[in-house]
Short mmCIF file of C-alpha atoms in Angstrom, two decimals:
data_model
loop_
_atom_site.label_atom_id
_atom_site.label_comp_id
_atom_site.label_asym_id
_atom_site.label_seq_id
_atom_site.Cartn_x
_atom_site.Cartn_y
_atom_site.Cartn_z
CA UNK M 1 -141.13 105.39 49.57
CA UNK M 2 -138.20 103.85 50.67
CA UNK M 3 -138.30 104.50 53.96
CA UNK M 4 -141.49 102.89 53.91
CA UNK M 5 -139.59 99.79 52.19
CA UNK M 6 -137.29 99.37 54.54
CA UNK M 7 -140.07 99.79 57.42
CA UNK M 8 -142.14 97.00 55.83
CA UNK M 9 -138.96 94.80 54.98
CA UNK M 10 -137.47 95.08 58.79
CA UNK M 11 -140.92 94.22 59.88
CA UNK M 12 -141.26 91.14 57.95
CA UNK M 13 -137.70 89.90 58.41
CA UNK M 14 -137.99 90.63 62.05
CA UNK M 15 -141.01 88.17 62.73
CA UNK M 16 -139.38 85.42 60.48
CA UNK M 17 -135.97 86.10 61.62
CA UNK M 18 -136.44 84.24 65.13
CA UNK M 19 -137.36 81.11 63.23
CA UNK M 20 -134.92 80.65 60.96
CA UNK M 21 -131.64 82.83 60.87
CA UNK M 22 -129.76 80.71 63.52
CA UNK M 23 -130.58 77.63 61.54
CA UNK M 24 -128.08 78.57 58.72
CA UNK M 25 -124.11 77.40 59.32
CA UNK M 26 -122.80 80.19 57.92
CA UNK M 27 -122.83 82.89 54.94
CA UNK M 28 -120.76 84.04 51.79
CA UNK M 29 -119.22 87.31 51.08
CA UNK M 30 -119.23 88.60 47.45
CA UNK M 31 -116.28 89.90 46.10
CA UNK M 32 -118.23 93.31 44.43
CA UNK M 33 -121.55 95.04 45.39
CA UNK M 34 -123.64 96.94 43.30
CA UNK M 35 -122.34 100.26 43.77
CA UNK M 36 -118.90 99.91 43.79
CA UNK M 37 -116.78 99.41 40.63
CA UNK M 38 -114.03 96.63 41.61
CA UNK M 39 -113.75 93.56 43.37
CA UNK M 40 -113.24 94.44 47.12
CA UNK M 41 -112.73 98.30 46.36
CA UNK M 42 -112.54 100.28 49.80
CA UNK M 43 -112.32 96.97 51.08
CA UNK M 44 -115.88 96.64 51.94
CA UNK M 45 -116.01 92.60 51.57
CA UNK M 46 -113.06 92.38 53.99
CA UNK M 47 -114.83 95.07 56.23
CA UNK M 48 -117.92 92.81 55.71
CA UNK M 49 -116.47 89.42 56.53
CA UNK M 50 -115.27 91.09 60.02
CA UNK M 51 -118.26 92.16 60.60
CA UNK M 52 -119.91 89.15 60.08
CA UNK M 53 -117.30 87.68 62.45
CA UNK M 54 -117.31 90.33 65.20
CA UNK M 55 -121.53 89.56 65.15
CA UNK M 56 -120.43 85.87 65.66
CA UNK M 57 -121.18 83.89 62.31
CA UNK M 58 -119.16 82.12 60.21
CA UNK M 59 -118.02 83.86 56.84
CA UNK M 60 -116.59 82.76 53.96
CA UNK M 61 -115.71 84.99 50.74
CA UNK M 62 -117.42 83.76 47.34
CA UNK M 63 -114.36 82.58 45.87
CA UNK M 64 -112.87 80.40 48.84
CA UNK M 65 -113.39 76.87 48.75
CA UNK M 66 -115.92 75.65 51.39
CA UNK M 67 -115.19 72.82 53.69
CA UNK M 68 -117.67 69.46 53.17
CA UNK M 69 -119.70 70.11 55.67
CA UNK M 70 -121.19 72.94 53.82
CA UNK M 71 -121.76 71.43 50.91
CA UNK M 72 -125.37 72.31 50.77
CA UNK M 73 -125.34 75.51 49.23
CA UNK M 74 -129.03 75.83 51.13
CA UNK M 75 -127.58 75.54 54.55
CA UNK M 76 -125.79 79.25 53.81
CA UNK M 77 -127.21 82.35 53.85
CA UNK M 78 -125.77 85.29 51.30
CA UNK M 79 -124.96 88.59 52.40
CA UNK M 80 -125.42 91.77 50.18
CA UNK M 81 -124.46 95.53 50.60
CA UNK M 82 -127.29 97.63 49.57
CA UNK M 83 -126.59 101.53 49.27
CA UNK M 84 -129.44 103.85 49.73
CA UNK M 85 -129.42 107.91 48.01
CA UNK M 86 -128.96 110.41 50.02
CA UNK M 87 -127.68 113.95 49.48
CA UNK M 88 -123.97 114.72 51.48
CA UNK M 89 -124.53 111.62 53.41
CA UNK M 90 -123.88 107.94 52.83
CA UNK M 91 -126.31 104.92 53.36
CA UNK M 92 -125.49 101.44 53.72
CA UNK M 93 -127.93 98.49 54.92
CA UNK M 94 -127.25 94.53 54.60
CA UNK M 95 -129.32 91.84 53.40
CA UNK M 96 -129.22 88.04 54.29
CA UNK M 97 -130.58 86.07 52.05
CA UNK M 98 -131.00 82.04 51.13
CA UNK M 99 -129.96 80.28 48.32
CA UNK M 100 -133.14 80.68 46.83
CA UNK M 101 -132.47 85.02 47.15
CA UNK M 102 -135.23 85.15 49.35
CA UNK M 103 -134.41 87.97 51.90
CA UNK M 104 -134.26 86.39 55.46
CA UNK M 105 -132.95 89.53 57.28
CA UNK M 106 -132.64 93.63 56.51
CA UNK M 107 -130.04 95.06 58.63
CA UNK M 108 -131.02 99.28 59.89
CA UNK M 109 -129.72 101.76 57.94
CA UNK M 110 -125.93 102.53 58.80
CA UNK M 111 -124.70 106.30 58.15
CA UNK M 112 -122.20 108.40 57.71
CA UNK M 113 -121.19 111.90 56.40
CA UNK M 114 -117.92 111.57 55.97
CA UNK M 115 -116.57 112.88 53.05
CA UNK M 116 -114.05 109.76 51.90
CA UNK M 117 -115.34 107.01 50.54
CA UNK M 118 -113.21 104.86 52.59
CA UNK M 119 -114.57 106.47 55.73
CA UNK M 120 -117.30 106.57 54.90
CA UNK M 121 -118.09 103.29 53.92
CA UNK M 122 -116.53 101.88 56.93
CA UNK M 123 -118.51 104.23 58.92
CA UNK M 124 -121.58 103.34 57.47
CA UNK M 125 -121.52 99.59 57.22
CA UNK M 126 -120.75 99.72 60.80
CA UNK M 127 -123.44 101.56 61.78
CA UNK M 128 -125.50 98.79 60.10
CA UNK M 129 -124.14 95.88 61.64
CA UNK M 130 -125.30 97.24 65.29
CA UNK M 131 -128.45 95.83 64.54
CA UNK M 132 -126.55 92.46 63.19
CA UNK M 133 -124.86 92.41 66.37
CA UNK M 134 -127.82 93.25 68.46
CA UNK M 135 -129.18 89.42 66.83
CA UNK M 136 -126.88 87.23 69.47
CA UNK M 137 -126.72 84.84 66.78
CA UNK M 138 -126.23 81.11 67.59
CA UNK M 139 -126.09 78.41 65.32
CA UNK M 140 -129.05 76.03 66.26
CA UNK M 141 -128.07 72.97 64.66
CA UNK M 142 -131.05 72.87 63.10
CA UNK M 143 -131.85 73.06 59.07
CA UNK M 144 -133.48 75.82 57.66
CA UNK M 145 -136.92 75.93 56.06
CA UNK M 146 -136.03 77.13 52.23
CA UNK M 147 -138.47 74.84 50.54
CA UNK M 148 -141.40 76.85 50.50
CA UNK M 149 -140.52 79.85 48.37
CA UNK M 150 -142.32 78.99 45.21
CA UNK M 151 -145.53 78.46 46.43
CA UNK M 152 -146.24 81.20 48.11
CA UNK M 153 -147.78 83.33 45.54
CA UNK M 154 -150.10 80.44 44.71
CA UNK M 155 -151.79 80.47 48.22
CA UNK M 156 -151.91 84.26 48.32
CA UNK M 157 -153.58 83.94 45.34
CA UNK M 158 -155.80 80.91 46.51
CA UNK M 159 -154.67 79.25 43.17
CA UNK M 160 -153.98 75.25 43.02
CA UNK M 161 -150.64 74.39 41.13
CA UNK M 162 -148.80 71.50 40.80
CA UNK M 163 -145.72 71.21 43.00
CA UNK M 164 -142.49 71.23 40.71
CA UNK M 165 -139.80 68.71 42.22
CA UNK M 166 -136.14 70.14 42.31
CA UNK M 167 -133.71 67.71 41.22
CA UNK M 168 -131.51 66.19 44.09
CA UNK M 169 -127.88 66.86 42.82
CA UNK M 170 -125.23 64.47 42.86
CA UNK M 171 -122.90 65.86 44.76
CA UNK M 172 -120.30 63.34 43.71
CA UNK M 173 -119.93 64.47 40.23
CA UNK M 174 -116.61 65.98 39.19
CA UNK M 175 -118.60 68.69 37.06
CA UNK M 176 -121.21 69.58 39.76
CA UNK M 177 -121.79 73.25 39.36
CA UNK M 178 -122.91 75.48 43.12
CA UNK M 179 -125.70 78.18 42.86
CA UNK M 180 -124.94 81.64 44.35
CA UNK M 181 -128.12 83.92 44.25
CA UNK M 182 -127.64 87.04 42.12
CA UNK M 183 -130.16 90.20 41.88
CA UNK M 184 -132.49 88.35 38.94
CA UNK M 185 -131.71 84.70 39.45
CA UNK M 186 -128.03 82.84 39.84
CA UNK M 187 -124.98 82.13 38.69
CA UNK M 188 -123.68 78.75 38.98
CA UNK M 189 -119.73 78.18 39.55
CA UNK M 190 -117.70 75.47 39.51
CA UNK M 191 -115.13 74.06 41.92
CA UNK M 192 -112.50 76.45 40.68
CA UNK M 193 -114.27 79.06 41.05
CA UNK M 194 -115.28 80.23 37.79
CA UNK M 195 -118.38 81.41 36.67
CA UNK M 196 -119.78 78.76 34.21
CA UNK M 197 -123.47 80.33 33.86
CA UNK M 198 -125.83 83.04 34.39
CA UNK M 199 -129.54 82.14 35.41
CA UNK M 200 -132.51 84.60 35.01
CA UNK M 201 -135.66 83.86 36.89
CA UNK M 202 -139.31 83.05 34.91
CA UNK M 203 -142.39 82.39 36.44
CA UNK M 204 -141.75 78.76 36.77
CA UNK M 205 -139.56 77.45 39.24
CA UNK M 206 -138.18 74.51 37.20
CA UNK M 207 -137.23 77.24 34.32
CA UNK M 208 -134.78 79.78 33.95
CA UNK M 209 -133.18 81.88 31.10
CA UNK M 210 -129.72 80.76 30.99
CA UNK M 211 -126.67 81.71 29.46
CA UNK M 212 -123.76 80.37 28.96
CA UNK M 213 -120.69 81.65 26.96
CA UNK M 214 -122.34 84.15 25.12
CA UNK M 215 -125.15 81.17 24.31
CA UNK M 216 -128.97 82.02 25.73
CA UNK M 217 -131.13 79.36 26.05
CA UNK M 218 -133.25 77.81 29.00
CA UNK M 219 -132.35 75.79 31.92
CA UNK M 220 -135.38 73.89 32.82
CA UNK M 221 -135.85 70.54 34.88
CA UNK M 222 -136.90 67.17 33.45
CA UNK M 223 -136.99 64.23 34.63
CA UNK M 224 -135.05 64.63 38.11
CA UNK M 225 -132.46 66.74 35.80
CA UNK M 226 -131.64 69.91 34.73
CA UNK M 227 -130.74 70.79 31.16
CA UNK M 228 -129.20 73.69 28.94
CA UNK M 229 -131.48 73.91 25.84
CA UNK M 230 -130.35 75.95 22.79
CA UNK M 231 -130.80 76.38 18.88
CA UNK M 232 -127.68 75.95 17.26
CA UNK M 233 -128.04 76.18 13.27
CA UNK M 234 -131.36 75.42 13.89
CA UNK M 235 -131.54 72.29 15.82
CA UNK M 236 -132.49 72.13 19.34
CA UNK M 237 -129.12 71.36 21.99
CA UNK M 238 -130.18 69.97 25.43
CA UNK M 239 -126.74 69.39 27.41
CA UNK M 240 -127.91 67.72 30.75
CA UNK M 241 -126.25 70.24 33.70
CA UNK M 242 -125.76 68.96 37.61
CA UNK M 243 -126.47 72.04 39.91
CA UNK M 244 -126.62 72.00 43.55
CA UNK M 245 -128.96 74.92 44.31
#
């Protein structure tokens, strides 16, 4: 079955890929994957940035403060390490995605049977980049096409919804929190950067779970604004939030 995953998931990010993966300026580097335990352990986000590099983008770790000109958190793409099971062998493919977490590109499967995790991990992402690299990627200049995301289940489905405006951010507030994509939704961090909240998606785009501080409550959009919304001692808190998704 996951063979057949990856099959259908190379497929479909092949025939979009063309269109759209030059159009991003560059992409972010997480600190920790998944399947590793530490922050950077067997240095696979250094191996990944250089990678990234070699293949002829523009990388930046998730903790490194961007330069203004990528501000817009939507002109990025976000790279993930996926690890796949396999028995006395070890699997690695990458994943670009936008700052919605929609997957733009899935990378081949890199291997290795190396014994070391070190080795094998290097050996292994490598492999996977040779597809990366095989890309010739070229920023276009262009902007990419991220809008679109929530509406495609509705025309699968031949439904008729009502299209939810995102609130424009102001990018010159002091408290203006950045989206990252995570595996269920996002985590916004501030300028530091610290971790301020964790966003889970719903079925609406203009709500999410959100929680903050140990606090759970709902982020949802209202009137060109976002707001935190919580019960505390009973009474309803909305704190008004600025995100730049």
């Amino acid at each position: 079955m996951r063979i057949k995953f990856l099959l259908v998931a190379l497929l479909c990010s092949v025939i979009g890929f063309s269109q759209s993966i030059n159009d991003f300026k560059a992409v972010i580097v997480p600190l920790k994957y998944d399947f590793i335990k530490t922050e950077n352990q067997y240095r696979l986000s250094t191996l990944t940035k250089s990678d990234l590099v070699k293949a002829g983008f523009t990388a930046y770790y998730a903790n490194e403060q961007l330069p203004p000109e990528l501000i817009d958190r939507c002109e990025l793409l976000y790279i993930d390490v996926k690890k796949d099971n396999g028995f006395l062998i070890t699997k690695l493919f990458v994943e670009l995605k936008d700052c919605f977490g929609k997957v733009v590109y899935t990378s081949e499967m890199g291997k290795s049977k190396e014994k070391e995790y070190d080795a094998a991990y290097r050996e292994a992402l490598d492999g996977a980049f040779k597809s990366v690299n095989d890309l010739h990627y070229v920023y276009s200049g262009k902007s990419p096409n991220v809008g679109t995301k929530f509406s495609t289940a509705a025309t699968t489905a031949a439904v008729t919804t009502t299209v939810v405006s995102t609130p424009v951010a102001d990018v010159s507030d002091p408290n203006l929190l950045f989206a990252q994509p995570t595996e269920n939704g996002y985590q916004l961090i501030d300028k530091t950067p610290k971790v301020v909240m964790k966003l889970l998606k719903t079925s609406r785009p203009d709500s999410f779970i959100a929680i903050k501080e140990g606090v759970q409550g709902t982020l949802n959009a209202k009137d060109n604004q976002w707001f935190f919304e919580y019960y505390q001692n009973d009474k309803l808190v909305s704190e008004k939030v600025s995100v730049k998704f």
